[in-house]
Amino acid sequence: MKSSKAILGAGILASMLMMSSSVLAQTVGFSQIGSESGWRAAETTLTQQQAKERGIDLKFADAQQKQENQIKALKSFIAQGVDAILLAPVVATGWDSVLEEAKEAEIPVILLDRMVDSSDDLYLTAVGSDLVHEGSVAGKWLVDELAGKDCNVVELQGTTGSSPAIDRKKGFEEAIAGHANIKLIRSQTGDFTRTKGKEVMESFLKAEDGGKNICALYAHNDDMAVGAIQAIKEAGLKPGEDILVVSIDAVPDIFQAMAAGEANATVELTPNMAGPAFDALAAYMKDGTMPPKFIQTESKLYTQADDPQAVYEQKKDLGY
Amino acid sequence: MPQSEASQPLLRARGVRKVFPGTVALDGVDFSLRAGEVHALLGENGAGKSTLIKCLTGAYRRDDGDILLNGEIIDPKGTIDAQGYGIGTVYQEVNLLPNLTVAENLSLGHQPTRFGMISTRAMNARAREVLSQYGLDIDVGRSLSSYSVAVQQVIAIARAVTLSGKVLILDEPTASLDSHEVEMLFDVIRSLKQRGLGIVFISHFLDQIFTISDRITVLRNGRLVGTEATRDIDRVALVNMMLGRELEQEVRSHGKTHAGPGEARLAFTGFGRKGRIEPFDLTIQAGEVVGVAGLLGSGRTETAEVLFGVAAHDSGEARRGDGTVLRLTSPREAIAAGFGFCPEDRKTDGVIADLTVRENIALALQARIGWMRRIPDREQKAMANDYIRKLDIRTPDAEKPVGLLSGGNQQKVMLARWLVTNPSFLILDEPTRGIDVGAHAEIIRLIEELCAQGMSLLVISSELDELVAYSHRVLVVRDRRHVAELSGGEITTDNMVRAIAAPEKEAVA
Amino acid sequence: MNGLVLFSRRIWPQLLTLAVIVGLISVMFPGFFDISIANGRLYGSPIDILNRGAPVALLAIGMTLVIATRGIDLSVGAVMAICGAVSAWGITEGYGLFPTLAMALSAGLACGLWNGVLVALLGIQPIVATLILMVAGRGIAQLITEGAILTFNHEGLIFFGSGSVWAIPTPVIIGVLTGAIVTLIVRRSALGMLIEAIGINLRASTLAGVNTRVLLIAVYMTSGFCAALAGIIAAADIRGADANNAGLWLELDAILAVVVGGTSLLGGRFSLIASLIGALIIQAVNTGILLSGFPPEFNLIIKAVIILIILVLQSPTMRTVLVFFSSDKAAGIDSEKQKETVAP
């Protein structure tokens, strides 16, 4: 108890010193979950890029999927007296005490990409995408694309029970509700992976008359779509024409598939969470403007019309 | 103590019998323990000591016989149940929890509680009080593992006595203690004796048994040899009881005069390994049987293991008769040099239980010629059937898993395994233990045959009459040293017993 | 002849189980046996079972040998990821097909050597020794792929995942060939018996002169090699190395395949064929679930229940009960039928 107070004291002292030295050259701590996916790696790259552009000194800590590492990182950021903390929390619970420490040290915390279960006065704001919205953007695209034609859709879900799987399914179903021409005929989990996406698509094709019965595929992420596209090709069908493919995430590989005409649309889950976060932070630092408690990033729709090859070139070096 | 002679025994076993598949482990054994006595239980491996203990404490279900406590028949269902009757057991491997504190170990399962919580203070106080009775003044709050084995042993005893309180069974408690620690343990045992406990003491150290015990019971091959008051018996008589001379079969006078200094086949000089067996010299001639006599733990098995490279020697060297040096640091090298070894513990070291008789017989030869050149099935079968016939192995066919055979037949399979490799030097460790009388005689006949064919054998046995029957020379091993070598007419059970028993004076010869 | 009878007696429970499961699927999904040729490759659900089952079948080959020595290899899933990563890296770096394959297979052998040394020379318990690589292996794979899915478009490498020879998918051919070659080596040489001896009684085998250390290392290296093959197939299948997900949890499926195949986790007697059938049983269950159209929330429950039923039916207690209830005549007919199925 004593020692944490001492650290706290030192933290406050240090942060005061830092603030007095310069308001512009901010120091921001970033506790990242890890690098479990390409998207996560791209988020890290973009956060670092954004910080560099703004002249922010970014202290990066990789937690390797462990909450205790994140708590340690946060405590050390507080002790170092950073001006703000970006946190991509690995789990939702268990953050109260460390967030309170940050609050006492008057260090604003911004959550990236995922939420925590703590009271919302413990953090400045949360930046993230709306998963339900992503699903509905994908659904809306399909509705518009079909323009009333009959269509049997198969769905590759994410990992059963995960919130992206639940919410992206929900958004898509909301969007196609009321359109009697669109029917969701099969839905199975592909665990967000290419291998399972391919395997499950193979079984969909077998089960639905060699695929002749399927008009569109909705995949909860691009990786599963990439796997499924291969399965469709191996079954002797043309993905993108015989079977429409729409998915979510907008990772580089799907743009290649789109450029080849094998995928039709993807909804971007932007890895640039840091940009809006830094903007909100700058406004708050400047004149105390309180941002909203949730900043929703744009869920941009890309189609074959958006020069997928160019987007691919632009995205491929982000670390996806 | 004449009055205690008259009074009824504290604990008594009457006609206890226990049969395991293939062997009779206990055959109508009687045993009695008085209050206030230390009763030593003695016998070689497989004599039935631990089986008797396990029957007394209910760890084994006995097949026949009664257990009486204070004259009343009891039927303990297991170690815990036996504790309830007042019978506590302490094993060689201390059976406590090393990570808990001394006090916790002492009171485990019976912790004093306050408001439903364990009261550490009360527990520690009680532990200190208990241990002070044993002359131990230690920090009971420290973990058990921070104390020496001897102290742990005393703590284990204290726990057993606290929980039971009438009979204490000590199964080889001194095996890993030094002489000072043994003294400390003996003080504890004496004070418990004063308090009127009956103590069963198992050990194979004769010195200790003569120091601490009041009476001695000797078991052999699952039978009771006898019970004697310690003051009425001397070492020689005791070794005689253990290794025995009353034999089921007639003892042939051997008349094996050694054919002069024949050609030496193998010569070991200064061969030994620290902590196992002190360096020894040994020359073995073609067609010679060298017997090894000694008590359990004396270094006889260790001699075999060092020779065969199981525990590689760290001193001395081995040469062939022609003077070439042999490398013997692993069983593979020993086998390549033409050695074979039938270990004492057939189950754990010998047969591969789930493999068939055929595979077990082919194993060593196959391992020697390498995995690539598989011995064709037909040859394996021929080989197996040949030895099934020659050694009279009782099995329906060669494809039966060897684990289903009786002990004697397993032993013959082991012999067959080595005989197919055509070894020049065969080491047999207790080849006749735990097998029935018929097989026993056959194996002895086989040893003689092999030797007549020019094979050299080293045979370890606790059956001294057996050694007399087939050995040209006998090594006597005591305290991990080769202490005597008998040859020709010197080979008599009396001489061997004397050499084994002699505590100070050197070999009789 | 005697050998054949023994052999069929050994694997009939597995064959029967597979037949029952395939039968159930075809009842639920009548088009199951429709096999056609698409893109010059056999196409149909039974082919899917063979094709998708190939990686687990390959892992099961190595795992069977390891388990026969009373060991276990938890690292095979991670080794798949490493070798998939190595092959994707090699091909994208332009090393050419054969050097790339050689590198990937060597990586598998090296992983096996590592496990084998820990187990055989340092005496670490197999479950702990292989756990090290199971945990660290994905990290190594991620280092190679630099955290992303490393994709490639080299037709030669892709052939191993989605190519075909005489219309038979390449993974199936690799699986069958590996199974046949390993079975031949193990049973035509003395390796099989020596491995079983080690598994039943390591000390007694050492005392009989069996070179237990070398054999143990060789067995773990075989497992690593099989995992490398499976890793190459998995990467070629999706034209990319996914360090996070390639082979994830497949070690458990491989162990399950061995157990369903009737080899005891306590080591000793083993049957590679039975393990291969075990792998097909597991894949048939997986494919059946996918074809059934049940919501994915039921996948794991259905799989668990089916596996439970299989294991209960194969348990020694159950066999005793079955023998008790079935007359000798019925049993005789049964085994006659089985002989016919196996003979060709």
Tab-separated table of N, CA, C and O in Angstrom, chain C residues 256 285-286 289 298-311:
chain	number	residue	atom	x	y	z
C	256	LEU	N	-6.347	-37.925	-29.857
C	256	LEU	CA	-7.660	-38.559	-29.869
C	256	LEU	C	-7.728	-39.642	-30.940
C	256	LEU	O	-8.272	-40.731	-30.703
C	285	VAL	N	-16.740	-37.182	-38.276
C	285	VAL	CA	-17.626	-36.503	-37.328
C	285	VAL	C	-17.656	-35.010	-37.640
C	285	VAL	O	-18.728	-34.401	-37.734
C	286	ASN	N	-16.461	-34.423	-37.837
C	286	ASN	CA	-16.397	-32.981	-38.140
C	286	ASN	C	-17.182	-32.646	-39.393
C	286	ASN	O	-18.006	-31.738	-39.410
C	289	ILE	N	-20.912	-32.941	-39.002
C	289	ILE	CA	-21.506	-31.814	-38.282
C	289	ILE	C	-21.692	-30.633	-39.233
C	289	ILE	O	-22.736	-29.978	-39.250
C	298	PHE	N	-23.688	-25.989	-31.405
C	298	PHE	CA	-23.803	-27.400	-31.042
C	298	PHE	C	-22.586	-28.228	-31.462
C	298	PHE	O	-22.448	-29.365	-31.047
C	299	ASN	N	-21.717	-27.632	-32.306
C	299	ASN	CA	-20.592	-28.399	-32.872
C	299	ASN	C	-19.847	-29.224	-31.833
C	299	ASN	O	-19.702	-30.438	-31.956
C	300	LEU	N	-19.372	-28.512	-30.795
C	300	LEU	CA	-18.477	-29.180	-29.844
C	300	LEU	C	-19.222	-30.205	-29.013
C	300	LEU	O	-18.685	-31.268	-28.694
C	301	ILE	N	-20.483	-29.883	-28.695
C	301	ILE	CA	-21.251	-30.825	-27.882
C	301	ILE	C	-21.487	-32.110	-28.659
C	301	ILE	O	-21.280	-33.221	-28.152
C	302	ILE	N	-21.886	-31.947	-29.929
C	302	ILE	CA	-22.156	-33.137	-30.743
C	302	ILE	C	-20.882	-33.973	-30.855
C	302	ILE	O	-20.883	-35.193	-30.650
C	303	LYS	N	-19.764	-33.290	-31.140
C	303	LYS	CA	-18.498	-34.013	-31.309
C	303	LYS	C	-18.144	-34.750	-30.023
C	303	LYS	O	-17.798	-35.934	-30.039
C	304	ALA	N	-18.287	-34.048	-28.902
C	304	ALA	CA	-17.918	-34.660	-27.621
C	304	ALA	C	-18.771	-35.880	-27.334
C	304	ALA	O	-18.271	-36.927	-26.914
C	305	VAL	N	-20.069	-35.760	-27.606
C	305	VAL	CA	-20.966	-36.888	-27.309
C	305	VAL	C	-20.600	-38.091	-28.173
C	305	VAL	O	-20.512	-39.224	-27.682
C	306	ILE	N	-20.349	-37.839	-29.463
C	306	ILE	CA	-20.026	-38.959	-30.357
C	306	ILE	C	-18.720	-39.638	-29.916
C	306	ILE	O	-18.648	-40.866	-29.815
C	307	ILE	N	-17.708	-38.811	-29.614
C	307	ILE	CA	-16.429	-39.382	-29.198
C	307	ILE	C	-16.610	-40.169	-27.893
C	307	ILE	O	-16.062	-41.261	-27.723
C	308	LEU	N	-17.416	-39.599	-27.000
C	308	LEU	CA	-17.658	-40.287	-25.730
C	308	LEU	C	-18.268	-41.664	-25.990
C	308	LEU	O	-17.826	-42.669	-25.421
C	309	ILE	N	-19.264	-41.687	-26.886
C	309	ILE	CA	-19.912	-42.972	-27.181
C	309	ILE	C	-18.886	-43.961	-27.744
C	309	ILE	O	-18.825	-45.119	-27.326
C	310	ILE	N	-18.037	-43.470	-28.677
C	310	ILE	CA	-17.039	-44.354	-29.285
C	310	ILE	C	-16.117	-44.924	-28.200
C	310	ILE	O	-15.862	-46.130	-28.137
C	311	LEU	N	-15.640	-44.032	-27.323
C	311	LEU	CA	-14.673	-44.481	-26.317
C	311	LEU	C	-15.322	-45.435	-25.318
C	311	LEU	O	-14.712	-46.406	-24.895
